[in-house]
Short mmCIF file of C-alpha atoms and ligand atoms in Angstrom, two decimals:
data_model
loop_
_atom_site.label_atom_id
_atom_site.label_comp_id
_atom_site.label_asym_id
_atom_site.label_seq_id
_atom_site.Cartn_x
_atom_site.Cartn_y
_atom_site.Cartn_z
CA MET A 1 -27.46 79.19 7.64
CA ILE A 2 -29.55 77.08 9.90
CA ARG A 3 -32.95 76.85 8.29
CA GLY A 4 -36.08 77.38 10.20
CA SER A 5 -34.58 79.27 13.06
CA ILE A 6 -33.16 82.69 13.48
CA ARG A 7 -31.62 84.04 16.59
CA LEU A 8 -31.86 87.55 17.68
CA SER A 9 -29.02 88.95 19.65
CA VAL A 10 -30.79 90.13 22.76
CA SER A 11 -28.65 88.50 25.37
CA GLY A 12 -27.44 91.83 26.64
CA SER A 13 -24.36 91.07 24.59
CA SER A 14 -23.44 94.68 24.17
CA TYR A 15 -22.41 94.55 27.81
CA GLY A 16 -21.03 91.06 27.54
CA GLN A 17 -23.56 89.63 29.90
CA LYS A 18 -25.67 86.59 29.81
CA ILE A 19 -29.28 86.45 30.89
CA SER A 20 -30.99 84.37 33.47
CA PHE A 21 -33.23 86.08 35.87
CA THR A 22 -34.49 85.41 39.28
CA SER A 23 -37.69 86.89 40.56
CA VAL A 24 -36.03 88.90 43.32
CA GLU A 25 -34.63 91.32 40.89
CA ASN A 26 -37.78 93.17 40.23
CA ASP A 27 -37.72 93.91 43.93
CA ASN A 28 -34.09 94.95 44.23
CA PRO A 29 -33.48 98.50 43.10
CA PHE A 30 -30.39 98.85 45.16
CA SER A 31 -28.18 96.54 43.20
CA ILE A 32 -28.09 98.38 39.95
CA ARG A 33 -26.05 95.65 38.34
CA ARG A 34 -27.89 92.50 37.54
CA ASN A 35 -26.72 88.97 38.09
CA TYR A 36 -26.54 87.22 34.86
CA SER A 37 -25.84 83.54 34.56
CA GLY A 38 -26.53 80.95 31.91
CA THR A 39 -27.01 81.51 28.23
CA SER A 40 -30.03 83.13 26.64
CA GLN A 41 -32.09 80.75 24.65
CA LEU A 42 -35.08 82.98 25.17
CA TYR A 43 -35.44 84.49 21.77
CA THR A 44 -34.74 81.57 19.58
CA SER A 45 -37.72 81.37 17.43
CA SER A 46 -38.72 79.82 14.12
CA ASP A 47 -39.06 81.79 10.90
CA GLN A 48 -42.75 81.08 10.58
CA THR A 49 -43.83 82.29 14.01
CA LEU A 50 -41.76 85.43 14.35
CA LYS A 51 -43.84 88.26 13.07
CA SER A 52 -42.75 91.71 11.95
CA TYR A 53 -43.25 94.96 13.77
CA ASP A 54 -45.60 96.19 11.07
CA ALA A 55 -47.85 93.18 11.60
CA LEU A 56 -48.75 94.27 15.10
CA PRO A 57 -52.51 94.66 15.73
CA GLY A 58 -53.92 98.12 16.53
CA ASP A 59 -55.09 101.09 14.53
CA TRP A 60 -51.69 102.71 14.59
CA ARG A 61 -51.73 103.15 10.80
CA ASN A 62 -54.51 105.58 11.06
CA ASN A 63 -53.00 108.33 13.09
CA TRP A 64 -55.93 110.74 12.81
CA VAL A 65 -58.61 108.20 13.49
CA SER A 66 -56.92 107.23 16.76
CA ALA A 67 -56.34 110.83 17.72
CA TYR A 68 -60.00 111.56 17.02
CA THR A 69 -61.28 108.55 18.96
CA PHE A 70 -58.95 109.50 21.77
CA TRP A 71 -60.37 112.99 22.12
CA LYS A 72 -63.97 111.96 21.48
CA ASN A 73 -63.85 109.40 24.29
CA ASP A 74 -62.45 111.97 26.65
CA GLY A 75 -59.21 110.14 25.99
CA ILE A 76 -56.99 111.85 28.46
CA ARG A 77 -59.01 111.43 31.64
CA ASN A 78 -60.15 108.01 30.45
CA MET A 79 -56.79 106.61 29.39
CA HIS A 80 -56.98 103.60 31.73
CA ASN A 81 -60.41 102.50 30.41
CA LEU A 82 -59.42 102.94 26.78
CA MET A 83 -56.45 100.68 27.42
CA LEU A 84 -58.74 98.04 28.96
CA LYS A 85 -60.86 98.21 25.75
CA ASN A 86 -57.85 97.97 23.48
CA PHE A 87 -56.50 94.86 25.18
CA LYS A 88 -59.97 93.27 24.86
CA LYS A 89 -60.11 94.16 21.21
CA TYR A 90 -56.53 93.39 20.12
CA GLY A 91 -55.26 90.79 22.60
CA PRO A 92 -52.15 90.96 24.78
CA ILE A 93 -50.13 93.21 22.47
CA TYR A 94 -51.06 96.16 20.29
CA ARG A 95 -49.41 99.07 18.61
CA GLU A 96 -50.67 102.60 19.01
CA ARG A 97 -49.97 106.03 17.65
CA ILE A 98 -51.27 109.16 19.26
CA GLY A 99 -50.08 112.27 17.43
CA HIS A 100 -46.39 111.75 17.03
CA HIS A 101 -46.17 109.18 19.85
CA ASN A 102 -45.66 105.58 18.75
CA SER A 103 -45.84 102.81 21.32
CA VAL A 104 -46.33 99.09 21.79
CA ASN A 105 -48.57 98.08 24.68
CA ILE A 106 -48.31 94.81 26.58
CA ILE A 107 -50.18 93.31 29.49
CA ASN A 108 -48.63 89.93 30.46
CA PRO A 109 -46.22 89.72 33.45
CA GLU A 110 -43.83 87.55 31.42
CA ASP A 111 -43.66 90.22 28.70
CA ALA A 112 -42.94 92.83 31.35
CA ALA A 113 -40.08 90.66 32.49
CA THR A 114 -38.81 90.45 28.86
CA LEU A 115 -39.01 94.25 28.68
CA PHE A 116 -36.96 94.51 31.87
CA LYS A 117 -34.32 92.27 30.37
CA SER A 118 -33.97 94.51 27.36
CA GLU A 119 -33.88 97.86 29.21
CA GLY A 120 -30.09 98.10 29.28
CA LEU A 121 -27.85 99.91 31.69
CA PHE A 122 -29.60 103.27 31.27
CA PRO A 123 -33.29 102.43 31.45
CA GLU A 124 -35.58 105.23 30.28
CA ARG A 125 -39.29 105.73 30.65
CA MET A 126 -41.53 107.96 28.56
CA LYS A 127 -40.58 111.55 29.15
CA VAL A 128 -43.06 113.82 30.84
CA TRP A 129 -42.00 116.74 28.69
CA PRO A 130 -44.09 119.47 30.43
CA TRP A 131 -41.99 118.83 33.58
CA MET A 132 -38.77 119.21 31.60
CA ALA A 133 -40.12 122.21 29.71
CA TYR A 134 -40.81 124.03 33.03
CA ARG A 135 -37.22 123.44 34.20
CA ASP A 136 -35.80 124.60 30.89
CA HIS A 137 -38.04 127.62 31.08
CA ARG A 138 -36.87 128.57 34.60
CA LYS A 139 -33.32 127.35 34.11
CA GLU A 140 -33.64 124.80 36.93
CA LYS A 141 -31.72 121.52 36.95
CA TYR A 142 -33.33 118.19 36.34
CA GLY A 143 -33.48 115.80 39.30
CA VAL A 144 -32.92 112.10 39.09
CA LEU A 145 -36.47 111.47 37.81
CA LEU A 146 -35.89 113.58 34.70
CA LYS A 147 -32.27 112.75 33.98
CA SER A 148 -31.08 110.10 31.61
CA GLY A 149 -27.97 108.22 30.59
CA GLU A 150 -24.73 108.45 32.62
CA GLU A 151 -25.96 111.47 34.53
CA TRP A 152 -28.99 109.59 35.70
CA ARG A 153 -26.96 106.61 36.73
CA LYS A 154 -24.49 108.55 38.73
CA ASP A 155 -27.16 110.40 40.72
CA ARG A 156 -29.26 107.32 41.14
CA LEU A 157 -26.46 105.29 42.70
CA ILE A 158 -25.70 108.01 45.19
CA LEU A 159 -29.34 108.67 46.01
CA ASN A 160 -30.01 104.96 46.40
CA LYS A 161 -27.77 104.88 49.48
CA ALA A 162 -29.73 107.66 51.12
CA LEU A 163 -33.19 106.58 50.10
CA ILE A 164 -33.68 102.93 49.41
CA SER A 165 -30.83 100.90 50.88
CA PRO A 166 -31.75 98.37 53.57
CA GLN A 167 -29.59 100.12 56.18
CA ILE A 168 -31.23 103.50 55.78
CA ILE A 169 -34.90 102.49 55.98
CA GLN A 170 -34.66 101.83 59.70
CA LYS A 171 -33.71 105.52 60.12
CA PHE A 172 -36.99 106.58 58.56
CA VAL A 173 -39.24 104.43 60.78
CA PRO A 174 -39.09 106.47 64.00
CA LEU A 175 -39.59 109.72 62.01
CA LEU A 176 -42.59 108.32 60.17
CA ASN A 177 -44.07 106.65 63.19
CA GLU A 178 -44.13 109.94 65.08
CA VAL A 179 -46.20 111.55 62.31
CA VAL A 180 -48.62 108.60 62.23
CA LEU A 181 -49.21 108.92 66.01
CA ASP A 182 -50.04 112.57 65.57
CA PHE A 183 -52.51 111.67 62.85
CA VAL A 184 -54.26 109.17 65.11
CA SER A 185 -54.58 111.89 67.77
CA THR A 186 -56.22 114.28 65.30
CA VAL A 187 -58.74 111.55 64.40
CA TYR A 188 -59.61 111.10 68.08
CA LYS A 189 -59.99 114.83 68.41
CA GLN A 190 -62.33 114.97 65.38
CA ILE A 191 -64.45 112.19 66.83
CA GLU A 192 -64.66 114.02 70.11
CA ASP A 193 -65.55 117.32 68.49
CA SER A 194 -68.29 115.73 66.42
CA GLY A 195 -70.18 114.60 69.53
CA ARG A 196 -71.50 111.62 67.52
CA GLY A 197 -68.84 109.15 68.42
CA ASN A 198 -67.45 108.97 64.90
CA TRP A 199 -65.76 111.02 62.24
CA THR A 200 -67.45 110.98 58.85
CA ALA A 201 -65.54 112.82 56.16
CA ASP A 202 -63.73 112.89 52.90
CA LEU A 203 -60.22 112.47 54.27
CA SER A 204 -58.32 113.58 51.12
CA ASN A 205 -56.98 116.84 52.45
CA ASP A 206 -56.10 115.39 55.83
CA LEU A 207 -54.21 112.60 54.05
CA PHE A 208 -52.43 115.12 51.89
CA LYS A 209 -51.28 116.91 55.03
CA PHE A 210 -50.24 113.61 56.59
CA ALA A 211 -48.26 112.64 53.51
CA LEU A 212 -46.50 116.01 53.21
CA GLU A 213 -45.72 116.05 56.90
CA SER A 214 -44.31 112.54 56.59
CA VAL A 215 -42.10 113.07 53.55
CA CYS A 216 -40.80 116.35 55.00
CA HIS A 217 -39.88 114.75 58.32
CA VAL A 218 -37.88 112.15 56.41
CA LEU A 219 -36.29 114.62 53.96
CA TYR A 220 -35.50 117.45 56.41
CA GLY A 221 -35.61 115.76 59.76
CA GLU A 222 -38.03 118.43 60.94
CA ARG A 223 -41.75 118.77 61.48
CA LEU A 224 -43.83 121.27 59.55
CA GLY A 225 -46.51 120.98 62.22
CA LEU A 226 -49.41 120.41 59.78
CA LEU A 227 -51.10 117.92 62.11
CA GLN A 228 -50.79 120.00 65.26
CA GLY A 229 -53.60 122.25 64.13
CA HIS A 230 -51.25 125.02 63.04
CA HIS A 231 -52.57 127.12 60.29
CA ASN A 232 -49.96 126.83 57.60
CA PRO A 233 -51.03 128.54 54.35
CA GLU A 234 -47.67 127.87 52.66
CA SER A 235 -48.06 124.17 52.98
CA GLN A 236 -51.70 124.23 51.88
CA LYS A 237 -50.58 126.17 48.83
CA PHE A 238 -47.94 123.53 48.20
CA ILE A 239 -50.50 120.73 48.45
CA ASP A 240 -52.92 122.46 46.08
CA SER A 241 -50.10 123.18 43.67
CA VAL A 242 -48.99 119.54 43.45
CA THR A 243 -52.53 118.57 42.54
CA LEU A 244 -52.77 121.34 40.02
CA MET A 245 -49.33 120.41 38.61
CA PHE A 246 -50.49 116.85 37.94
CA LYS A 247 -53.87 117.95 36.56
CA SER A 248 -52.29 120.45 34.18
CA THR A 249 -49.75 117.90 32.90
CA SER A 250 -52.03 115.38 31.29
CA PRO A 251 -53.67 117.62 28.64
CA MET A 252 -50.17 118.62 27.49
CA LEU A 253 -48.73 115.07 27.24
CA TYR A 254 -49.44 114.61 23.54
CA ILE A 255 -49.17 118.15 22.31
CA PRO A 256 -45.78 119.12 20.79
CA PRO A 257 -43.71 121.18 23.28
CA GLY A 258 -43.24 124.41 21.39
CA LEU A 259 -46.85 124.72 20.46
CA LEU A 260 -48.52 125.14 23.80
CA ARG A 261 -45.97 127.58 25.01
CA SER A 262 -46.13 129.72 21.88
CA ILE A 263 -49.89 130.08 22.22
CA LYS A 264 -49.47 130.87 25.91
CA SER A 265 -52.32 128.52 26.73
CA LYS A 266 -54.05 128.43 30.07
CA VAL A 267 -52.85 124.89 30.97
CA TRP A 268 -49.20 125.87 30.39
CA GLN A 269 -49.65 128.98 32.58
CA ASP A 270 -51.35 126.97 35.29
CA HIS A 271 -48.54 124.47 35.06
CA VAL A 272 -45.85 127.12 35.47
CA VAL A 273 -47.60 128.73 38.46
CA ALA A 274 -47.98 125.31 40.07
CA TRP A 275 -44.31 124.43 39.71
CA ASP A 276 -43.23 127.93 40.82
CA THR A 277 -45.13 127.40 44.11
CA ILE A 278 -43.73 123.88 44.51
CA PHE A 279 -40.17 125.08 43.96
CA ALA A 280 -40.57 128.11 46.25
CA HIS A 281 -41.80 126.06 49.23
CA ALA A 282 -39.24 123.27 48.65
CA ASN A 283 -36.53 125.92 48.49
CA THR A 284 -37.59 127.41 51.86
CA CYS A 285 -37.37 123.99 53.49
CA ILE A 286 -34.03 123.18 51.82
CA GLN A 287 -32.44 126.50 52.87
CA LYS A 288 -33.54 126.04 56.47
CA THR A 289 -31.98 122.59 56.65
CA TYR A 290 -28.89 123.80 54.84
CA ARG A 291 -28.31 126.52 57.45
CA GLN A 292 -28.72 124.08 60.27
CA PHE A 293 -26.29 121.74 58.57
CA HIS A 294 -23.59 124.39 58.87
CA LEU A 295 -24.32 124.90 62.56
CA ARG A 296 -24.15 121.18 63.25
CA SER A 297 -21.21 119.99 65.31
CA LYS A 298 -18.88 117.38 63.85
CA ASN A 299 -19.57 114.93 66.69
CA ASP A 300 -23.26 114.98 66.01
CA LYS A 301 -23.93 111.44 64.91
CA GLU A 302 -27.73 111.58 65.09
CA TYR A 303 -29.67 110.96 61.87
CA SER A 304 -31.48 114.07 60.75
CA GLY A 305 -33.01 113.28 57.44
CA VAL A 306 -32.14 112.60 53.78
CA LEU A 307 -30.99 116.06 52.89
CA THR A 308 -28.45 116.32 55.73
CA ASP A 309 -27.35 112.79 54.99
CA LEU A 310 -26.63 113.76 51.33
CA LEU A 311 -24.83 116.93 52.43
CA LEU A 312 -22.69 114.90 54.82
CA GLN A 313 -21.94 112.30 52.07
CA GLY A 314 -20.69 115.17 49.88
CA MET A 315 -20.98 113.08 46.71
CA LEU A 316 -23.50 115.17 44.76
CA PRO A 317 -23.23 118.86 43.88
CA LEU A 318 -25.70 121.05 45.79
CA ASP A 319 -27.75 121.91 42.72
CA ASP A 320 -28.31 118.24 41.95
CA ILE A 321 -29.31 117.50 45.56
CA LYS A 322 -31.78 120.34 45.53
CA ALA A 323 -33.32 119.26 42.23
CA SER A 324 -33.90 115.68 43.43
CA ILE A 325 -35.12 116.69 46.91
CA THR A 326 -37.69 118.96 45.23
CA GLU A 327 -38.92 116.09 43.10
CA LEU A 328 -39.16 113.84 46.15
CA MET A 329 -41.14 116.39 48.10
CA ALA A 330 -43.60 116.87 45.27
CA GLY A 331 -43.74 113.14 44.48
CA GLY A 332 -44.45 112.17 48.03
CA VAL A 333 -47.84 113.83 48.56
CA ASP A 334 -50.63 112.62 46.24
CA THR A 335 -49.09 109.22 45.62
CA THR A 336 -49.18 107.80 49.15
CA SER A 337 -52.27 109.69 50.29
CA VAL A 338 -54.39 108.45 47.41
CA THR A 339 -53.18 104.84 47.98
CA LEU A 340 -54.08 105.09 51.63
CA LEU A 341 -57.49 106.44 50.79
CA TRP A 342 -58.13 103.54 48.38
CA THR A 343 -56.91 101.08 50.97
CA MET A 344 -59.24 102.39 53.67
CA TYR A 345 -62.09 102.39 51.17
CA GLU A 346 -61.41 98.71 50.30
CA LEU A 347 -61.20 97.78 53.98
CA ALA A 348 -64.53 99.52 54.57
CA LYS A 349 -66.09 97.52 51.79
CA ASN A 350 -64.46 94.27 52.94
CA PRO A 351 -64.98 94.08 56.70
CA ASN A 352 -63.63 90.46 56.81
CA VAL A 353 -60.36 91.55 55.36
CA GLN A 354 -60.29 94.41 57.84
CA GLU A 355 -60.87 91.99 60.75
CA ASN A 356 -58.13 89.65 59.56
CA LEU A 357 -55.68 92.53 59.33
CA ARG A 358 -56.70 93.70 62.82
CA SER A 359 -55.96 90.36 64.36
CA GLU A 360 -52.63 90.15 62.55
CA ILE A 361 -51.67 93.60 63.79
CA ILE A 362 -52.75 92.88 67.36
CA LYS A 363 -50.69 89.68 67.44
CA ALA A 364 -47.70 91.43 65.93
CA ASN A 365 -48.09 94.21 68.50
CA GLN A 366 -47.99 91.73 71.37
CA LYS A 367 -45.02 89.86 69.92
CA THR A 368 -42.92 92.98 69.30
CA GLU A 369 -44.17 95.03 72.20
CA GLY A 370 -45.19 97.68 69.68
CA ASP A 371 -41.67 98.35 68.32
CA PRO A 372 -42.43 99.90 64.97
CA LEU A 373 -39.39 98.49 63.13
CA GLN A 374 -40.12 94.97 64.31
CA MET A 375 -43.86 95.48 63.61
CA LEU A 376 -43.06 96.15 59.94
CA LYS A 377 -41.47 92.72 59.71
CA SER A 378 -44.40 90.91 61.31
CA VAL A 379 -47.34 91.97 59.13
CA PRO A 380 -47.26 89.93 55.91
CA LEU A 381 -51.01 90.22 55.33
CA LEU A 382 -50.91 93.99 55.64
CA ARG A 383 -48.05 94.11 53.12
CA ALA A 384 -50.17 91.98 50.82
CA ALA A 385 -53.08 94.42 51.25
CA LEU A 386 -50.91 97.20 49.99
CA LYS A 387 -50.01 95.15 46.90
CA GLU A 388 -53.68 94.42 46.45
CA THR A 389 -54.58 98.10 46.59
CA LEU A 390 -51.98 98.96 44.06
CA ARG A 391 -53.16 96.12 41.81
CA LEU A 392 -56.67 97.58 41.62
CA HIS A 393 -55.69 101.20 41.99
CA PRO A 394 -52.17 101.73 40.65
CA VAL A 395 -50.79 105.29 40.82
CA ALA A 396 -49.27 104.94 37.38
CA VAL A 397 -51.54 103.76 34.56
CA THR A 398 -48.54 102.24 32.68
CA LEU A 399 -44.88 101.50 33.07
CA GLN A 400 -42.74 102.31 30.06
CA ARG A 401 -39.30 101.56 28.76
CA TYR A 402 -37.45 102.13 25.53
CA THR A 403 -36.00 98.86 24.31
CA ASN A 404 -32.20 98.84 24.31
CA GLU A 405 -31.95 96.03 21.76
CA ASP A 406 -34.09 94.09 19.34
CA THR A 407 -36.65 92.24 21.46
CA VAL A 408 -39.38 89.67 20.88
CA LEU A 409 -42.69 90.16 22.56
CA GLN A 410 -45.62 87.82 21.88
CA ASN A 411 -43.67 86.60 18.84
CA TYR A 412 -43.45 90.01 17.27
CA ARG A 413 -40.09 91.49 16.52
CA ILE A 414 -39.76 94.85 18.39
CA PRO A 415 -36.95 96.97 17.06
CA VAL A 416 -34.41 98.63 19.36
CA GLY A 417 -35.51 102.05 20.58
CA THR A 418 -39.20 101.33 20.67
CA LEU A 419 -41.33 102.72 23.48
CA VAL A 420 -43.05 99.74 25.16
CA GLN A 421 -45.72 100.36 27.78
CA VAL A 422 -46.90 97.78 30.35
CA GLY A 423 -50.60 98.37 30.89
CA LEU A 424 -50.45 98.21 34.65
CA TYR A 425 -54.06 99.13 35.35
CA ALA A 426 -55.26 96.68 32.71
CA MET A 427 -53.00 93.91 34.06
CA GLY A 428 -54.40 94.25 37.56
CA ARG A 429 -57.91 93.78 36.27
CA ASN A 430 -57.37 90.95 33.91
CA SER A 431 -58.98 87.60 34.82
CA GLU A 432 -56.34 85.55 32.99
CA ILE A 433 -53.62 87.06 35.15
CA PHE A 434 -55.51 87.40 38.47
CA PHE A 435 -58.24 84.99 39.64
CA LYS A 436 -61.46 86.89 40.18
CA PRO A 437 -59.68 90.23 39.72
CA GLU A 438 -62.66 92.24 41.00
CA ARG A 439 -62.20 90.80 44.48
CA TYR A 440 -60.09 92.66 47.03
CA ASN A 441 -58.28 89.64 48.39
CA PRO A 442 -54.81 90.31 49.91
CA GLU A 443 -54.36 86.59 50.62
CA ARG A 444 -53.82 85.93 46.93
CA TRP A 445 -50.32 87.37 47.28
CA LEU A 446 -49.55 84.88 50.06
CA ASN A 447 -51.00 81.80 48.42
CA GLN A 448 -50.16 82.09 44.82
CA GLU A 449 -47.19 80.03 43.65
CA SER A 450 -45.84 82.66 41.29
CA ASN A 451 -46.07 86.40 41.61
CA TYR A 452 -43.34 86.88 39.06
CA PHE A 453 -43.63 90.44 37.65
CA LYS A 454 -47.14 90.86 38.94
CA ASN A 455 -46.38 93.18 41.84
CA LEU A 456 -45.39 96.20 39.77
CA GLY A 457 -46.96 99.06 41.66
CA PHE A 458 -43.59 100.71 42.12
CA GLY A 459 -42.18 99.68 38.72
CA PHE A 460 -39.17 97.37 38.23
CA GLY A 461 -35.42 97.35 38.10
CA PRO A 462 -32.96 100.16 38.80
CA ARG A 463 -35.31 102.81 37.47
CA GLN A 464 -38.20 101.84 39.77
CA CYS A 465 -39.71 104.34 42.21
CA ILE A 466 -36.86 105.72 44.34
CA GLY A 467 -39.36 106.69 47.08
CA ARG A 468 -40.63 103.15 47.32
CA ARG A 469 -39.21 102.28 50.73
CA ILE A 470 -40.31 105.57 52.25
CA ALA A 471 -43.74 105.14 50.82
CA GLU A 472 -44.04 101.57 51.93
CA ALA A 473 -42.98 102.25 55.52
CA GLU A 474 -45.13 105.37 55.71
CA MET A 475 -48.25 103.54 54.48
CA LEU A 476 -47.73 100.42 56.57
CA LEU A 477 -47.18 102.36 59.75
CA PHE A 478 -50.28 104.44 59.02
CA LEU A 479 -52.41 101.36 58.47
CA ILE A 480 -50.98 99.53 61.50
CA HIS A 481 -52.08 102.33 63.83
CA MET A 482 -55.32 103.22 62.10
CA VAL A 483 -56.65 99.68 61.86
CA GLN A 484 -55.66 99.10 65.47
CA ASN A 485 -57.49 102.18 66.70
CA PHE A 486 -60.49 102.59 64.46
CA LYS A 487 -63.21 100.71 62.67
CA ILE A 488 -63.35 101.91 59.07
CA GLU A 489 -66.73 102.05 57.42
CA THR A 490 -68.22 103.75 54.38
CA SER A 491 -71.65 104.90 53.37
CA ARG A 492 -70.69 104.80 49.73
CA LEU A 493 -71.07 101.24 48.63
CA VAL A 494 -71.29 101.95 44.92
CA GLU A 495 -68.02 101.57 43.15
CA VAL A 496 -65.88 104.67 43.00
CA LYS A 497 -64.08 104.83 39.67
CA SER A 498 -60.62 106.12 38.79
CA THR A 499 -59.83 109.18 36.73
CA PHE A 500 -56.55 110.01 35.03
CA ASP A 501 -54.94 113.30 36.18
CA LEU A 502 -51.49 112.06 35.14
CA ILE A 503 -51.72 109.79 38.17
CA LEU A 504 -54.88 107.75 38.76
CA ILE A 505 -57.09 109.30 41.47
CA PRO A 506 -60.68 108.66 42.69
CA GLU A 507 -63.26 110.20 40.34
CA ASN A 508 -65.58 111.12 43.21
CA PRO A 509 -64.92 111.96 46.90
CA ILE A 510 -64.77 108.91 49.11
CA MET A 511 -66.64 109.32 52.36
CA LEU A 512 -65.32 107.26 55.24
CA ILE A 513 -66.64 106.74 58.78
CA LEU A 514 -64.06 106.20 61.53
CA LYS A 515 -65.21 104.82 64.90
CA PRO A 516 -62.96 104.17 67.83
CA ILE A 517 -62.48 100.59 68.91
CA GLU A 518 -63.12 100.36 72.67
C1 LIG B 1 -48.39 109.04 33.11
O1 LIG B 1 -48.53 108.20 29.51
C2 LIG B 1 -48.97 108.57 31.78
O2 LIG B 1 -44.36 108.43 40.59
C3 LIG B 1 -47.95 108.68 30.67
O3 LIG B 1 -43.90 110.51 42.23
C4 LIG B 1 -46.71 107.88 31.05
C5 LIG B 1 -46.18 108.24 32.38
C6 LIG B 1 -44.85 108.49 32.55
C7 LIG B 1 -44.19 108.71 33.80
C8 LIG B 1 -45.05 108.45 35.06
C9 LIG B 1 -46.46 108.99 34.74
C10 LIG B 1 -47.12 108.28 33.55
C11 LIG B 1 -47.36 108.92 36.02
C12 LIG B 1 -46.69 109.61 37.25
C13 LIG B 1 -45.31 108.98 37.56
C14 LIG B 1 -44.50 109.15 36.30
C15 LIG B 1 -43.10 108.79 36.72
C16 LIG B 1 -43.05 109.31 38.14
C17 LIG B 1 -44.43 109.75 38.53
C18 LIG B 1 -45.52 107.53 37.93
C19 LIG B 1 -47.56 106.85 33.90
C20 LIG B 1 -44.68 109.72 40.09
C21 LIG B 1 -46.09 110.05 40.43
C22 LIG B 1 -43.68 110.69 40.85
C23 LIG B 1 -43.87 112.11 40.45
C24 LIG B 1 -42.73 112.99 40.95
C25 LIG B 1 -42.83 114.39 40.36
C26 LIG B 1 -43.88 115.21 41.01
C27 LIG B 1 -41.52 115.12 40.49
#
């Protein structure tokens, strides 16, 4: 035995691979296989410094104390702030236990990278059991989000082609751009109707409609018509149900599955009603597209949305397609609309940033003659602004993975099968990771020498957000046109905080003022 040094086998040896990572990989969901090269020396550590799992800081030993503090501090809706506090108290790693849930929490980008390296071929995040419980209850299939193991991998590889591959994104751009132009028209109309030369409002519901219209145009190749002033109660019900679905998930996260259902609690009932409405509306849309697919002529080469694309591919059974399309339709509403609201709010508070973006967009517009696809390639500062928004206002409070092998984090030995959470919200606000984190400064993403595992708003690796490219294109096109046409101001200069309703959303309404640029 070699004294003074042990070596953990974490080189992905179970798959016969060696580890050496390049930074692009956190950005490349399409290649599900990683490129390994070189030998792992990463986890060679000396006996003295490698500490045991049970030596981890945190009050995990005292299950009931932590559960009590959690509830007392309005734990659920305050999850993100409690994590900030815990990292301050315990340092960059701590262990936690809430009810039966054990986890290790980390904050450093390098540690997130280590976690990525140990996620294995079938990465898994923390299960949102209420979502699975609903599907079990109604005998619906799981979509790619809820699947795991081989089943997940098979679906994910097929769906990647239709959703996130470089060739397919260009198909989305014209569909999304059309919706954005309609949104811009509705804003002009509101300004006109107001008679005051501006539109002052909480834009949340208009943004929900925009986001639903956008994702449906991409999924079904058809317009719902939500921005053309049509009264559409079905879609409004869908929008309200998605919000209710998220809201009713969080109180159930830490309560054992059987329990809530057996007591027929109000949250569980709300949750079921919300999903029922979501499934019903998604089903109407899917059926409509499905009928049109059968009427389609074989020579029709025109792109008509993700669903038709998947049907043409014929690689996935219909049930599985339906399940994943429903997830995408539900997942595409609150996520992008809230991120756009935060972005406009930050631009209102930071007029200099807004001006810099405007000149970048105007230049790009001249250079590309307004071609949307080319525009997307010519706005690096705007892309950085989106990263900056997600740094301060991530949709997901954490990213989680189960370790697939023994791993070392911050010199602690983390056993295989441990749930490790990256504190995304806390990371974005940490001054050791980001210089002056309180500042909304998109340029930091252009200047900084290393952004390695810092831009994690959509997660990492093959299990990252599958809607990422749709969301990015949708939000960039929205901002390109909005910043070009309107000055964005706010009367609310006090900080708006986040609240946790499964996803992080603004705690109070954000009032914005939109004024046309002559
Ligand atoms: C919530 O502790 C907090 O993208 C938990 O569009 C851990 C956790 C697990 C999974 C995360 C969830 C959190 C937040 C919402 C996420 C979800 C995975 C996907 C989902 C981040 C961080 C989301 C919003 C999807 C939702 C699609 C759904 C409607 C079918």
